[in-house]
CHARMM-style PDB file with segment names, atoms N, HN, CA, C and O in Angstrom:
ATOM      1  N   MET     1      45.868 106.463  99.856  1.00  0.00      PROA
ATOM      2  CA  MET     1      46.334 107.329 100.906  1.00  0.00      PROA
ATOM      3  C   MET     1      45.545 108.627 100.908  1.00  0.00      PROA
ATOM      4  O   MET     1      45.246 109.171 101.971  1.00  0.00      PROA
ATOM      5  N   ILE     2      45.208 109.124  99.732  1.00  0.00      PROA
ATOM      6  HN  ILE     2      45.451 108.682  98.868  1.00  0.00      PROA
ATOM      7  CA  ILE     2      44.437 110.366  99.658  1.00  0.00      PROA
ATOM      8  C   ILE     2      43.078 110.198 100.313  1.00  0.00      PROA
ATOM      9  O   ILE     2      42.633 111.076 101.053  1.00  0.00      PROA
ATOM     10  N   LYS     3      42.413 109.081 100.050  1.00  0.00      PROA
ATOM     11  HN  LYS     3      42.775 108.368  99.449  1.00  0.00      PROA
ATOM     12  CA  LYS     3      41.119 108.839 100.682  1.00  0.00      PROA
ATOM     13  C   LYS     3      41.243 108.715 102.180  1.00  0.00      PROA
ATOM     14  O   LYS     3      40.383 109.192 102.920  1.00  0.00      PROA
ATOM     15  N   LYS     4      42.310 108.075 102.637  1.00  0.00      PROA
ATOM     16  HN  LYS     4      43.009 107.688 102.036  1.00  0.00      PROA
ATOM     17  CA  LYS     4      42.502 107.849 104.070  1.00  0.00      PROA
ATOM     18  C   LYS     4      42.737 109.172 104.803  1.00  0.00      PROA
ATOM     19  O   LYS     4      42.135 109.411 105.851  1.00  0.00      PROA
ATOM     20  N   VAL     5      43.593 110.021 104.271  1.00  0.00      PROA
ATOM     21  HN  VAL     5      44.082 109.827 103.420  1.00  0.00      PROA
ATOM     22  CA  VAL     5      43.936 111.277 104.946  1.00  0.00      PROA
ATOM     23  C   VAL     5      42.816 112.310 104.741  1.00  0.00      PROA
ATOM     24  O   VAL     5      42.496 113.078 105.648  1.00  0.00      PROA
ATOM     25  N   ALA     6      42.237 112.316 103.557  1.00  0.00      PROA
ATOM     26  HN  ALA     6      42.497 111.692 102.820  1.00  0.00      PROA
ATOM     27  CA  ALA     6      41.140 113.221 103.205  1.00  0.00      PROA
ATOM     28  C   ALA     6      41.524 114.691 103.324  1.00  0.00      PROA
ATOM     29  O   ALA     6      42.641 115.034 103.712  1.00  0.00      PROA
ATOM     30  N   GLN     7      40.582 115.534 102.985  1.00  0.00      PROA
ATOM     31  HN  GLN     7      39.675 115.255 102.670  1.00  0.00      PROA
ATOM     32  CA  GLN     7      40.805 116.994 103.007  1.00  0.00      PROA
ATOM     33  C   GLN     7      41.065 117.443 104.452  1.00  0.00      PROA
ATOM     34  O   GLN     7      40.338 117.073 105.374  1.00  0.00      PROA
ATOM     35  N   GLY     8      42.102 118.234 104.619  1.00  0.00      PROA
ATOM     36  HN  GLY     8      42.692 118.535 103.870  1.00  0.00      PROA
ATOM     37  CA  GLY     8      42.414 118.772 105.925  1.00  0.00      PROA
ATOM     38  C   GLY     8      43.274 117.872 106.767  1.00  0.00      PROA
ATOM     39  O   GLY     8      43.635 118.237 107.886  1.00  0.00      PROA
ATOM     40  N   GLY     9      43.619 116.689 106.256  1.00  0.00      PROA
ATOM     41  HN  GLY     9      43.326 116.393 105.347  1.00  0.00      PROA
ATOM     42  CA  GLY     9      44.454 115.754 107.010  1.00  0.00      PROA
ATOM     43  C   GLY     9      45.923 116.115 106.919  1.00  0.00      PROA
ATOM     44  O   GLY     9      46.285 117.163 106.385  1.00  0.00      PROA
ATOM     45  N   ASN    10      46.764 115.240 107.445  1.00  0.00      PROA
ATOM     46  HN  ASN    10      46.470 114.388 107.879  1.00  0.00      PROA
ATOM     47  CA  ASN    10      48.193 115.499 107.473  1.00  0.00      PROA
ATOM     48  C   ASN    10      48.946 114.274 106.947  1.00  0.00      PROA
ATOM     49  O   ASN    10      49.015 113.243 107.617  1.00  0.00      PROA
ATOM     50  N   PHE    11      49.500 114.395 105.762  1.00  0.00      PROA
ATOM     51  HN  PHE    11      49.444 115.233 105.217  1.00  0.00      PROA
ATOM     52  CA  PHE    11      50.242 113.293 105.150  1.00  0.00      PROA
ATOM     53  C   PHE    11      51.558 113.030 105.874  1.00  0.00      PROA
ATOM     54  O   PHE    11      52.073 111.913 105.821  1.00  0.00      PROA
ATOM     55  N   LEU    12      52.115 114.041 106.551  1.00  0.00      PROA
ATOM     56  HN  LEU    12      51.696 114.949 106.593  1.00  0.00      PROA
ATOM     57  CA  LEU    12      53.419 113.875 107.176  1.00  0.00      PROA
ATOM     58  C   LEU    12      53.425 112.850 108.301  1.00  0.00      PROA
ATOM     59  O   LEU    12      54.478 112.302 108.627  1.00  0.00      PROA
ATOM     60  N   GLY    13      52.295 112.588 108.886  1.00  0.00      PROA
ATOM     61  HN  GLY    13      51.440 113.034 108.621  1.00  0.00      PROA
ATOM     62  CA  GLY    13      52.240 111.620 109.983  1.00  0.00      PROA
ATOM     63  C   GLY    13      52.004 110.198 109.522  1.00  0.00      PROA
ATOM     64  O   GLY    13      51.890 109.295 110.352  1.00  0.00      PROA
ATOM     65  N   GLU    14      51.929 109.975 108.219  1.00  0.00      PROA
ATOM     66  HN  GLU    14      52.022 110.708 107.545  1.00  0.00      PROA
ATOM     67  CA  GLU    14      51.644 108.651 107.676  1.00  0.00      PROA
ATOM     68  C   GLU    14      52.915 107.883 107.360  1.00  0.00      PROA
ATOM     69  O   GLU    14      53.874 108.445 106.832  1.00  0.00      PROA
ATOM     70  N   ARG    15      52.921 106.584 107.688  1.00  0.00      PROA
ATOM     71  HN  ARG    15      52.142 106.127 108.117  1.00  0.00      PROA
ATOM     72  CA  ARG    15      54.073 105.732 107.385  1.00  0.00      PROA
ATOM     73  C   ARG    15      54.370 105.722 105.876  1.00  0.00      PROA
ATOM     74  O   ARG    15      55.533 105.696 105.471  1.00  0.00      PROA
ATOM     75  N   HSD    16      53.330 105.740 105.060  1.00  0.00      PROA
ATOM     76  HN  HSD    16      52.386 105.761 105.389  1.00  0.00      PROA
ATOM     77  CA  HSD    16      53.480 105.734 103.606  1.00  0.00      PROA
ATOM     78  C   HSD    16      54.324 106.925 103.167  1.00  0.00      PROA
ATOM     79  O   HSD    16      55.198 106.778 102.313  1.00  0.00      PROA
ATOM     80  N   THR    17      54.078 108.093 103.733  1.00  0.00      PROA
ATOM     81  HN  THR    17      53.368 108.212 104.427  1.00  0.00      PROA
ATOM     82  CA  THR    17      54.835 109.288 103.375  1.00  0.00      PROA
ATOM     83  C   THR    17      56.303 109.116 103.750  1.00  0.00      PROA
ATOM     84  O   THR    17      57.191 109.411 102.950  1.00  0.00      PROA
ATOM     85  N   MET    18      56.555 108.641 104.959  1.00  0.00      PROA
ATOM     86  HN  MET    18      55.834 108.400 105.609  1.00  0.00      PROA
ATOM     87  CA  MET    18      57.947 108.457 105.394  1.00  0.00      PROA
ATOM     88  C   MET    18      58.655 107.442 104.526  1.00  0.00      PROA
ATOM     89  O   MET    18      59.836 107.604 104.217  1.00  0.00      PROA
ATOM     90  N   LYS    19      57.953 106.399 104.131  1.00  0.00      PROA
ATOM     91  HN  LYS    19      56.994 106.266 104.382  1.00  0.00      PROA
ATOM     92  CA  LYS    19      58.560 105.348 103.312  1.00  0.00      PROA
ATOM     93  C   LYS    19      58.956 105.860 101.933  1.00  0.00      PROA
ATOM     94  O   LYS    19      59.995 105.472 101.397  1.00  0.00      PROA
ATOM     95  N   HSD    20      58.127 106.732 101.357  1.00  0.00      PROA
ATOM     96  HN  HSD    20      57.283 107.047 101.792  1.00  0.00      PROA
ATOM     97  CA  HSD    20      58.342 107.166  99.974  1.00  0.00      PROA
ATOM     98  C   HSD    20      58.845 108.600  99.815  1.00  0.00      PROA
ATOM     99  O   HSD    20      59.044 109.054  98.689  1.00  0.00      PROA
ATOM    100  N   ALA    21      59.048 109.299 100.885  1.00  0.00      PROA
ATOM    101  HN  ALA    21      58.886 108.929 101.800  1.00  0.00      PROA
ATOM    102  CA  ALA    21      59.381 110.727 100.825  1.00  0.00      PROA
ATOM    103  C   ALA    21      60.671 111.018 100.048  1.00  0.00      PROA
ATOM    104  O   ALA    21      60.732 112.021  99.336  1.00  0.00      PROA
ATOM    105  N   ARG    22      61.666 110.202 100.159  1.00  0.00      PROA
ATOM    106  HN  ARG    22      61.616 109.388 100.738  1.00  0.00      PROA
ATOM    107  CA  ARG    22      62.961 110.493  99.532  1.00  0.00      PROA
ATOM    108  C   ARG    22      63.125 109.897  98.135  1.00  0.00      PROA
ATOM    109  O   ARG    22      64.171 110.075  97.511  1.00  0.00      PROA
ATOM    110  N   GLU    23      62.128 109.207  97.647  1.00  0.00      PROA
ATOM    111  HN  GLU    23      61.279 109.063  98.154  1.00  0.00      PROA
ATOM    112  CA  GLU    23      62.252 108.580  96.333  1.00  0.00      PROA
ATOM    113  C   GLU    23      62.459 109.589  95.215  1.00  0.00      PROA
ATOM    114  O   GLU    23      63.234 109.342  94.290  1.00  0.00      PROA
ATOM    115  N   ASN    24      61.780 110.711  95.292  1.00  0.00      PROA
ATOM    116  HN  ASN    24      61.151 110.912  96.043  1.00  0.00      PROA
ATOM    117  CA  ASN    24      61.830 111.702  94.214  1.00  0.00      PROA
ATOM    118  C   ASN    24      62.420 113.025  94.648  1.00  0.00      PROA
ATOM    119  O   ASN    24      62.273 114.028  93.949  1.00  0.00      PROA
ATOM    120  N   TRP    25      63.089 113.045  95.796  1.00  0.00      PROA
ATOM    121  HN  TRP    25      63.208 112.230  96.364  1.00  0.00      PROA
ATOM    122  CA  TRP    25      63.659 114.301  96.296  1.00  0.00      PROA
ATOM    123  C   TRP    25      65.139 114.129  96.529  1.00  0.00      PROA
ATOM    124  O   TRP    25      65.574 113.217  97.232  1.00  0.00      PROA
ATOM    125  N   LEU    26      65.896 115.006  95.937  1.00  0.00      PROA
ATOM    126  HN  LEU    26      65.543 115.747  95.366  1.00  0.00      PROA
ATOM    127  CA  LEU    26      67.341 115.042  96.182  1.00  0.00      PROA
ATOM    128  C   LEU    26      67.680 116.458  96.625  1.00  0.00      PROA
ATOM    129  O   LEU    26      67.308 117.413  95.944  1.00  0.00      PROA
ATOM    130  N   PRO    27      68.368 116.619  97.734  1.00  0.00      PROA
ATOM    131  CA  PRO    27      68.719 117.957  98.196  1.00  0.00      PROA
ATOM    132  C   PRO    27      69.680 118.629  97.216  1.00  0.00      PROA
ATOM    133  O   PRO    27      70.555 117.975  96.649  1.00  0.00      PROA
ATOM    134  N   SER    28      69.517 119.904  97.026  1.00  0.00      PROA
ATOM    135  HN  SER    28      68.806 120.436  97.487  1.00  0.00      PROA
ATOM    136  CA  SER    28      70.385 120.604  96.080  1.00  0.00      PROA
ATOM    137  C   SER    28      71.497 121.391  96.778  1.00  0.00      PROA
ATOM    138  O   SER    28      72.441 121.827  96.120  1.00  0.00      PROA
ATOM    139  N   LEU    29      71.401 121.579  98.091  1.00  0.00      PROA
ATOM    140  HN  LEU    29      70.634 121.224  98.625  1.00  0.00      PROA
ATOM    141  CA  LEU    29      72.443 122.322  98.789  1.00  0.00      PROA
ATOM    142  C   LEU    29      73.450 121.461  99.515  1.00  0.00      PROA
ATOM    143  O   LEU    29      74.576 121.893  99.759  1.00  0.00      PROA
ATOM    144  N   PHE    30      73.067 120.271  99.855  1.00  0.00      PROA
ATOM    145  HN  PHE    30      72.152 119.920  99.657  1.00  0.00      PROA
ATOM    146  CA  PHE    30      74.019 119.364 100.516  1.00  0.00      PROA
ATOM    147  C   PHE    30      73.846 117.974  99.928  1.00  0.00      PROA
ATOM    148  O   PHE    30      72.727 117.506  99.722  1.00  0.00      PROA
ATOM    149  N   PRO    31      74.964 117.326  99.662  1.00  0.00      PROA
ATOM    150  CA  PRO    31      74.883 115.997  99.021  1.00  0.00      PROA
ATOM    151  C   PRO    31      74.569 114.911 100.032  1.00  0.00      PROA
ATOM    152  O   PRO    31      74.934 115.017 101.203  1.00  0.00      PROA
ATOM    153  N   ARG    32      73.904 113.884  99.584  1.00  0.00      PROA
ATOM    154  HN  ARG    32      73.608 113.798  98.632  1.00  0.00      PROA
ATOM    155  CA  ARG    32      73.627 112.714 100.415  1.00  0.00      PROA
ATOM    156  C   ARG    32      74.699 111.654 100.121  1.00  0.00      PROA
ATOM    157  O   ARG    32      74.424 110.610  99.531  1.00  0.00      PROA
ATOM    158  N   VAL    33      75.919 111.960 100.551  1.00  0.00      PROA
ATOM    159  HN  VAL    33      76.142 112.809 101.031  1.00  0.00      PROA
ATOM    160  CA  VAL    33      77.046 111.062 100.355  1.00  0.00      PROA
ATOM    161  C   VAL    33      77.744 110.880 101.699  1.00  0.00      PROA
ATOM    162  O   VAL    33      77.442 111.561 102.679  1.00  0.00      PROA
ATOM    163  N   SER    34      78.674 109.951 101.712  1.00  0.00      PROA
ATOM    164  HN  SER    34      78.919 109.398 100.915  1.00  0.00      PROA
ATOM    165  CA  SER    34      79.437 109.735 102.951  1.00  0.00      PROA
ATOM    166  C   SER    34      80.336 110.932 103.246  1.00  0.00      PROA
ATOM    167  O   SER    34      80.639 111.730 102.359  1.00  0.00      PROA
ATOM    168  N   TYR    35      80.751 111.042 104.486  1.00  0.00      PROA
ATOM    169  HN  TYR    35      80.505 110.393 105.206  1.00  0.00      PROA
ATOM    170  CA  TYR    35      81.648 112.135 104.901  1.00  0.00      PROA
ATOM    171  C   TYR    35      82.937 112.105 104.099  1.00  0.00      PROA
ATOM    172  O   TYR    35      83.426 113.149 103.667  1.00  0.00      PROA
ATOM    173  N   GLU    36      83.482 110.936 103.901  1.00  0.00      PROA
ATOM    174  HN  GLU    36      83.086 110.088 104.252  1.00  0.00      PROA
ATOM    175  CA  GLU    36      84.723 110.794 103.140  1.00  0.00      PROA
ATOM    176  C   GLU    36      84.559 111.279 101.704  1.00  0.00      PROA
ATOM    177  O   GLU    36      85.426 111.974 101.172  1.00  0.00      PROA
ATOM    178  N   HSD    37      83.452 110.910 101.086  1.00  0.00      PROA
ATOM    179  HN  HSD    37      82.749 110.346 101.518  1.00  0.00      PROA
ATOM    180  CA  HSD    37      83.183 111.361  99.706  1.00  0.00      PROA
ATOM    181  C   HSD    37      83.017 112.862  99.666  1.00  0.00      PROA
ATOM    182  O   HSD    37      83.524 113.523  98.760  1.00  0.00      PROA
ATOM    183  N   TRP    38      82.305 113.408 100.646  1.00  0.00      PROA
ATOM    184  HN  TRP    38      81.893 112.871 101.382  1.00  0.00      PROA
ATOM    185  CA  TRP    38      82.086 114.868 100.727  1.00  0.00      PROA
ATOM    186  C   TRP    38      83.444 115.583 100.838  1.00  0.00      PROA
ATOM    187  O   TRP    38      83.676 116.583 100.160  1.00  0.00      PROA
ATOM    188  N   LEU    39      84.342 115.066 101.697  1.00  0.00      PROA
ATOM    189  HN  LEU    39      84.154 114.253 102.248  1.00  0.00      PROA
ATOM    190  CA  LEU    39      85.666 115.663 101.840  1.00  0.00      PROA
ATOM    191  C   LEU    39      86.454 115.575 100.545  1.00  0.00      PROA
ATOM    192  O   LEU    39      87.122 116.532 100.156  1.00  0.00      PROA
ATOM    193  N   LYS    40      86.378 114.424  99.871  1.00  0.00      PROA
ATOM    194  HN  LYS    40      85.835 113.646 100.187  1.00  0.00      PROA
ATOM    195  CA  LYS    40      87.098 114.223  98.633  1.00  0.00      PROA
ATOM    196  C   LYS    40      86.623 115.216  97.560  1.00  0.00      PROA
ATOM    197  O   LYS    40      87.416 115.657  96.729  1.00  0.00      PROA
ATOM    198  N   ASP    41      85.341 115.561  97.582  1.00  0.00      PROA
ATOM    199  HN  ASP    41      84.697 115.202  98.258  1.00  0.00      PROA
ATOM    200  CA  ASP    41      84.782 116.515  96.604  1.00  0.00      PROA
ATOM    201  C   ASP    41      84.972 117.966  97.020  1.00  0.00      PROA
ATOM    202  O   ASP    41      84.419 118.864  96.386  1.00  0.00      PROA
ATOM    203  N   GLY    42      85.739 118.209  98.065  1.00  0.00      PROA
ATOM    204  HN  GLY    42      86.189 117.479  98.580  1.00  0.00      PROA
ATOM    205  CA  GLY    42      86.028 119.592  98.443  1.00  0.00      PROA
ATOM    206  C   GLY    42      85.456 120.017  99.789  1.00  0.00      PROA
ATOM    207  O   GLY    42      85.881 121.033 100.338  1.00  0.00      PROA
ATOM    208  N   GLY    43      84.513 119.271 100.329  1.00  0.00      PROA
ATOM    209  HN  GLY    43      84.168 118.445  99.883  1.00  0.00      PROA
ATOM    210  CA  GLY    43      83.958 119.573 101.649  1.00  0.00      PROA
ATOM    211  C   GLY    43      83.358 120.959 101.771  1.00  0.00      PROA
ATOM    212  O   GLY    43      83.560 121.640 102.777  1.00  0.00      PROA
ATOM    213  N   ARG    44      82.625 121.379 100.759  1.00  0.00      PROA
ATOM    214  HN  ARG    44      82.461 120.826  99.942  1.00  0.00      PROA
ATOM    215  CA  ARG    44      82.035 122.721 100.772  1.00  0.00      PROA
ATOM    216  C   ARG    44      80.946 122.845 101.835  1.00  0.00      PROA
ATOM    217  O   ARG    44      80.162 121.919 102.044  1.00  0.00      PROA
ATOM    218  N   SER    45      80.905 123.997 102.502  1.00  0.00      PROA
ATOM    219  HN  SER    45      81.541 124.749 102.332  1.00  0.00      PROA
ATOM    220  CA  SER    45      79.879 124.238 103.511  1.00  0.00      PROA
ATOM    221  C   SER    45      78.539 124.492 102.838  1.00  0.00      PROA
ATOM    222  O   SER    45      78.480 124.815 101.652  1.00  0.00      PROA
ATOM    223  N   ILE    46      77.469 124.344 103.600  1.00  0.00      PROA
ATOM    224  HN  ILE    46      77.517 124.081 104.564  1.00  0.00      PROA
ATOM    225  CA  ILE    46      76.134 124.622 103.051  1.00  0.00      PROA
ATOM    226  C   ILE    46      76.004 126.088 102.683  1.00  0.00      PROA
ATOM    227  O   ILE    46      75.297 126.426 101.734  1.00  0.00      PROA
ATOM    228  N   GLY    47      76.670 126.960 103.416  1.00  0.00      PROA
ATOM    229  HN  GLY    47      77.244 126.685 104.188  1.00  0.00      PROA
ATOM    230  CA  GLY    47      76.656 128.391 103.088  1.00  0.00      PROA
ATOM    231  C   GLY    47      77.292 128.672 101.737  1.00  0.00      PROA
ATOM    232  O   GLY    47      76.766 129.453 100.944  1.00  0.00      PROA
ATOM    233  N   ASP    48      78.431 128.028 101.480  1.00  0.00      PROA
ATOM    234  HN  ASP    48      78.858 127.394 102.124  1.00  0.00      PROA
ATOM    235  CA  ASP    48      79.094 128.188 100.185  1.00  0.00      PROA
ATOM    236  C   ASP    48      78.223 127.638  99.056  1.00  0.00      PROA
ATOM    237  O   ASP    48      78.117 128.248  97.992  1.00  0.00      PROA
ATOM    238  N   SER    49      77.606 126.489  99.293  1.00  0.00      PROA
ATOM    239  HN  SER    49      77.692 125.994 100.158  1.00  0.00      PROA
ATOM    240  CA  SER    49      76.718 125.896  98.288  1.00  0.00      PROA
ATOM    241  C   SER    49      75.529 126.811  98.001  1.00  0.00      PROA
ATOM    242  O   SER    49      75.153 126.998  96.844  1.00  0.00      PROA
ATOM    243  N   ALA    50      74.939 127.377  99.046  1.00  0.00      PROA
ATOM    244  HN  ALA    50      75.244 127.225  99.986  1.00  0.00      PROA
ATOM    245  CA  ALA    50      73.810 128.289  98.874  1.00  0.00      PROA
ATOM    246  C   ALA    50      74.222 129.544  98.110  1.00  0.00      PROA
ATOM    247  O   ALA    50      73.493 130.018  97.239  1.00  0.00      PROA
ATOM    248  N   HSD    51      75.384 130.071  98.440  1.00  0.00      PROA
ATOM    249  HN  HSD    51      75.977 129.685  99.148  1.00  0.00      PROA
ATOM    250  CA  HSD    51      75.877 131.276  97.752  1.00  0.00      PROA
ATOM    251  C   HSD    51      76.068 131.007  96.257  1.00  0.00      PROA
ATOM    252  O   HSD    51      75.668 131.816  95.420  1.00  0.00      PROA
ATOM    253  N   GLU    52      76.675 129.878  95.933  1.00  0.00      PROA
ATOM    254  HN  GLU    52      77.000 129.220  96.613  1.00  0.00      PROA
ATOM    255  CA  GLU    52      76.863 129.513  94.527  1.00  0.00      PROA
ATOM    256  C   GLU    52      75.522 129.320  93.810  1.00  0.00      PROA
ATOM    257  O   GLU    52      75.377 129.713  92.652  1.00  0.00      PROA
ATOM    258  N   LYS    53      74.560 128.727  94.480  1.00  0.00      PROA
ATOM    259  HN  LYS    53      74.678 128.408  95.421  1.00  0.00      PROA
ATOM    260  CA  LYS    53      73.241 128.508  93.876  1.00  0.00      PROA
ATOM    261  C   LYS    53      72.560 129.849  93.566  1.00  0.00      PROA
ATOM    262  O   LYS    53      71.972 130.013  92.497  1.00  0.00      PROA
ATOM    263  N   VAL    54      72.640 130.797  94.494  1.00  0.00      PROA
ATOM    264  HN  VAL    54      73.118 130.664  95.362  1.00  0.00      PROA
ATOM    265  CA  VAL    54      72.051 132.117  94.289  1.00  0.00      PROA
ATOM    266  C   VAL    54      72.727 132.811  93.107  1.00  0.00      PROA
ATOM    267  O   VAL    54      72.046 133.387  92.259  1.00  0.00      PROA
ATOM    268  N   LYS    55      74.058 132.762  93.044  1.00  0.00      PROA
ATOM    269  HN  LYS    55      74.612 132.294  93.733  1.00  0.00      PROA
ATOM    270  CA  LYS    55      74.766 133.383  91.927  1.00  0.00      PROA
ATOM    271  C   LYS    55      74.346 132.772  90.603  1.00  0.00      PROA
ATOM    272  O   LYS    55      74.183 133.485  89.613  1.00  0.00      PROA
ATOM    273  N   LYS    56      74.168 131.445  90.578  1.00  0.00      PROA
ATOM    274  HN  LYS    56      74.300 130.866  91.382  1.00  0.00      PROA
ATOM    275  CA  LYS    56      73.766 130.777  89.335  1.00  0.00      PROA
ATOM    276  C   LYS    56      72.352 131.193  88.931  1.00  0.00      PROA
ATOM    277  O   LYS    56      72.099 131.477  87.760  1.00  0.00      PROA
ATOM    278  N   ILE    57      71.435 131.231  89.891  1.00  0.00      PROA
ATOM    279  HN  ILE    57      71.641 131.000  90.842  1.00  0.00      PROA
ATOM    280  CA  ILE    57      70.055 131.619  89.596  1.00  0.00      PROA
ATOM    281  C   ILE    57      70.014 133.042  89.039  1.00  0.00      PROA
ATOM    282  O   ILE    57      69.328 133.305  88.052  1.00  0.00      PROA
ATOM    283  N   LEU    58      70.744 133.956  89.671  1.00  0.00      PROA
ATOM    284  HN  LEU    58      71.302 133.742  90.473  1.00  0.00      PROA
ATOM    285  CA  LEU    58      70.751 135.335  89.210  1.00  0.00      PROA
ATOM    286  C   LEU    58      71.387 135.500  87.836  1.00  0.00      PROA
ATOM    287  O   LEU    58      70.960 136.338  87.041  1.00  0.00      PROA
ATOM    288  N   ALA    59      72.410 134.696  87.562  1.00  0.00      PROA
ATOM    289  HN  ALA    59      72.756 134.015  88.207  1.00  0.00      PROA
ATOM    290  CA  ALA    59      73.080 134.777  86.265  1.00  0.00      PROA
ATOM    291  C   ALA    59      72.244 134.202  85.131  1.00  0.00      PROA
ATOM    292  O   ALA    59      72.331 134.668  83.995  1.00  0.00      PROA
ATOM    293  N   GLU    60      71.428 133.186  85.437  1.00  0.00      PROA
ATOM    294  HN  GLU    60      71.357 132.808  86.360  1.00  0.00      PROA
ATOM    295  CA  GLU    60      70.683 132.491  84.385  1.00  0.00      PROA
ATOM    296  C   GLU    60      69.272 133.050  84.150  1.00  0.00      PROA
ATOM    297  O   GLU    60      68.629 132.713  83.156  1.00  0.00      PROA
ATOM    298  N   ASN    61      68.803 133.887  85.048  1.00  0.00      PROA
ATOM    299  HN  ASN    61      69.325 134.160  85.855  1.00  0.00      PROA
ATOM    300  CA  ASN    61      67.432 134.355  84.926  1.00  0.00      PROA
ATOM    301  C   ASN    61      67.365 135.876  84.906  1.00  0.00      PROA
ATOM    302  O   ASN    61      68.161 136.566  85.543  1.00  0.00      PROA
ATOM    303  N   SER    62      66.416 136.359  84.174  1.00  0.00      PROA
ATOM    304  HN  SER    62      65.769 135.799  83.657  1.00  0.00      PROA
ATOM    305  CA  SER    62      66.160 137.786  84.146  1.00  0.00      PROA
ATOM    306  C   SER    62      65.038 138.043  85.149  1.00  0.00      PROA
ATOM    307  O   SER    62      63.862 137.821  84.860  1.00  0.00      PROA
ATOM    308  N   LEU    63      65.417 138.505  86.304  1.00  0.00      PROA
ATOM    309  HN  LEU    63      66.372 138.686  86.539  1.00  0.00      PROA
ATOM    310  CA  LEU    63      64.438 138.769  87.361  1.00  0.00      PROA
ATOM    311  C   LEU    63      64.014 140.222  87.326  1.00  0.00      PROA
ATOM    312  O   LEU    63      64.848 141.117  87.189  1.00  0.00      PROA
ATOM    313  N   THR    64      62.742 140.452  87.449  1.00  0.00      PROA
ATOM    314  HN  THR    64      62.065 139.725  87.561  1.00  0.00      PROA
ATOM    315  CA  THR    64      62.234 141.800  87.496  1.00  0.00      PROA
ATOM    316  C   THR    64      61.353 141.950  88.732  1.00  0.00      PROA
ATOM    317  O   THR    64      60.692 141.008  89.168  1.00  0.00      PROA
ATOM    318  N   LEU    65      61.363 143.139  89.271  1.00  0.00      PROA
ATOM    319  HN  LEU    65      61.900 143.905  88.917  1.00  0.00      PROA
ATOM    320  CA  LEU    65      60.538 143.447  90.439  1.00  0.00      PROA
ATOM    321  C   LEU    65      59.233 144.023  89.931  1.00  0.00      PROA
ATOM    322  O   LEU    65      59.232 145.006  89.189  1.00  0.00      PROA
ATOM    323  N   GLN    66      58.138 143.431  90.317  1.00  0.00      PROA
ATOM    324  HN  GLN    66      58.139 142.632  90.920  1.00  0.00      PROA
ATOM    325  CA  GLN    66      56.838 143.914  89.871  1.00  0.00      PROA
ATOM    326  C   GLN    66      56.089 144.480  91.068  1.00  0.00      PROA
ATOM    327  O   GLN    66      55.727 143.756  91.995  1.00  0.00      PROA
ATOM    328  N   LEU    67      55.865 145.778  91.029  1.00  0.00      PROA
ATOM    329  HN  LEU    67      56.159 146.367  90.276  1.00  0.00      PROA
ATOM    330  CA  LEU    67      55.157 146.452  92.105  1.00  0.00      PROA
ATOM    331  C   LEU    67      53.746 146.785  91.649  1.00  0.00      PROA
ATOM    332  O   LEU    67      53.534 147.122  90.484  1.00  0.00      PROA
ATOM    333  N   PRO    68      52.791 146.697  92.546  1.00  0.00      PROA
ATOM    334  CA  PRO    68      51.429 147.062  92.172  1.00  0.00      PROA
ATOM    335  C   PRO    68      51.327 148.565  91.945  1.00  0.00      PROA
ATOM    336  O   PRO    68      52.045 149.358  92.554  1.00  0.00      PROA
ATOM    337  N   GLU    69      50.421 148.928  91.059  1.00  0.00      PROA
ATOM    338  HN  GLU    69      49.838 148.284  90.564  1.00  0.00      PROA
ATOM    339  CA  GLU    69      50.206 150.344  90.797  1.00  0.00      PROA
ATOM    340  C   GLU    69      49.598 150.996  92.027  1.00  0.00      PROA
ATOM    341  O   GLU    69      48.678 150.450  92.636  1.00  0.00      PROA
ATOM    342  N   ILE    70      50.108 152.158  92.390  1.00  0.00      PROA
ATOM    343  HN  ILE    70      50.855 152.602  91.896  1.00  0.00      PROA
ATOM    344  CA  ILE    70      49.600 152.875  93.558  1.00  0.00      PROA
ATOM    345  C   ILE    70      48.559 153.882  93.098  1.00  0.00      PROA
ATOM    346  O   ILE    70      48.829 154.707  92.225  1.00  0.00      PROA
ATOM    347  N   ARG    71      47.411 153.816  93.664  1.00  0.00      PROA
ATOM    348  HN  ARG    71      47.192 153.145  94.373  1.00  0.00      PROA
ATOM    349  CA  ARG    71      46.332 154.766  93.307  1.00  0.00      PROA
ATOM    350  C   ARG    71      46.332 155.895  94.330  1.00  0.00      PROA
ATOM    351  O   ARG    71      46.305 155.667  95.539  1.00  0.00      PROA
ATOM    352  N   ARG    72      46.362 157.081  93.825  1.00  0.00      PROA
ATOM    353  HN  ARG    72      46.384 157.266  92.843  1.00  0.00      PROA
ATOM    354  CA  ARG    72      46.353 158.259  94.705  1.00  0.00      PROA
ATOM    355  C   ARG    72      44.928 158.636  95.052  1.00  0.00      PROA
ATOM    356  O   ARG    72      44.025 158.585  94.218  1.00  0.00      PROA
ATOM    357  N   ARG    73      44.754 159.014  96.297  1.00  0.00      PROA
ATOM    358  HN  ARG    73      45.488 159.056  96.975  1.00  0.00      PROA
ATOM    359  CA  ARG    73      43.436 159.527  96.715  1.00  0.00      PROA
ATOM    360  C   ARG    73      43.286 160.961  96.283  1.00  0.00      PROA
ATOM    361  O   ARG    73      44.254 161.721  96.261  1.00  0.00      PROA
ATOM    362  N   ARG    74      42.072 161.328  95.939  1.00  0.00      PROA
ATOM    363  HN  ARG    74      41.286 160.711  95.957  1.00  0.00      PROA
ATOM    364  CA  ARG    74      41.821 162.727  95.528  1.00  0.00      PROA
ATOM    365  C   ARG    74      41.129 163.464  96.597  1.00  0.00      PROA
ATOM    366  OT1 ARG    74      40.833 164.649  96.438  1.00  0.00      PROA
TER     367      ARG     74
END
């Protein structure tokens, strides 16, 4: 597939990509389950899921803001 699409090509338009795209990807904000299963698990909105994910990321990581040094003109 890499040889076929080559540099500058578009993998998204290939049948191979569509066939294999979901094999290694699982959404983290919304589950790929039936509506009934989603309701049984609480039926959380995508906004609620996103909010919880942000809180978890902030709690588990030490994030720092890195600003470039500003050089003053003389």
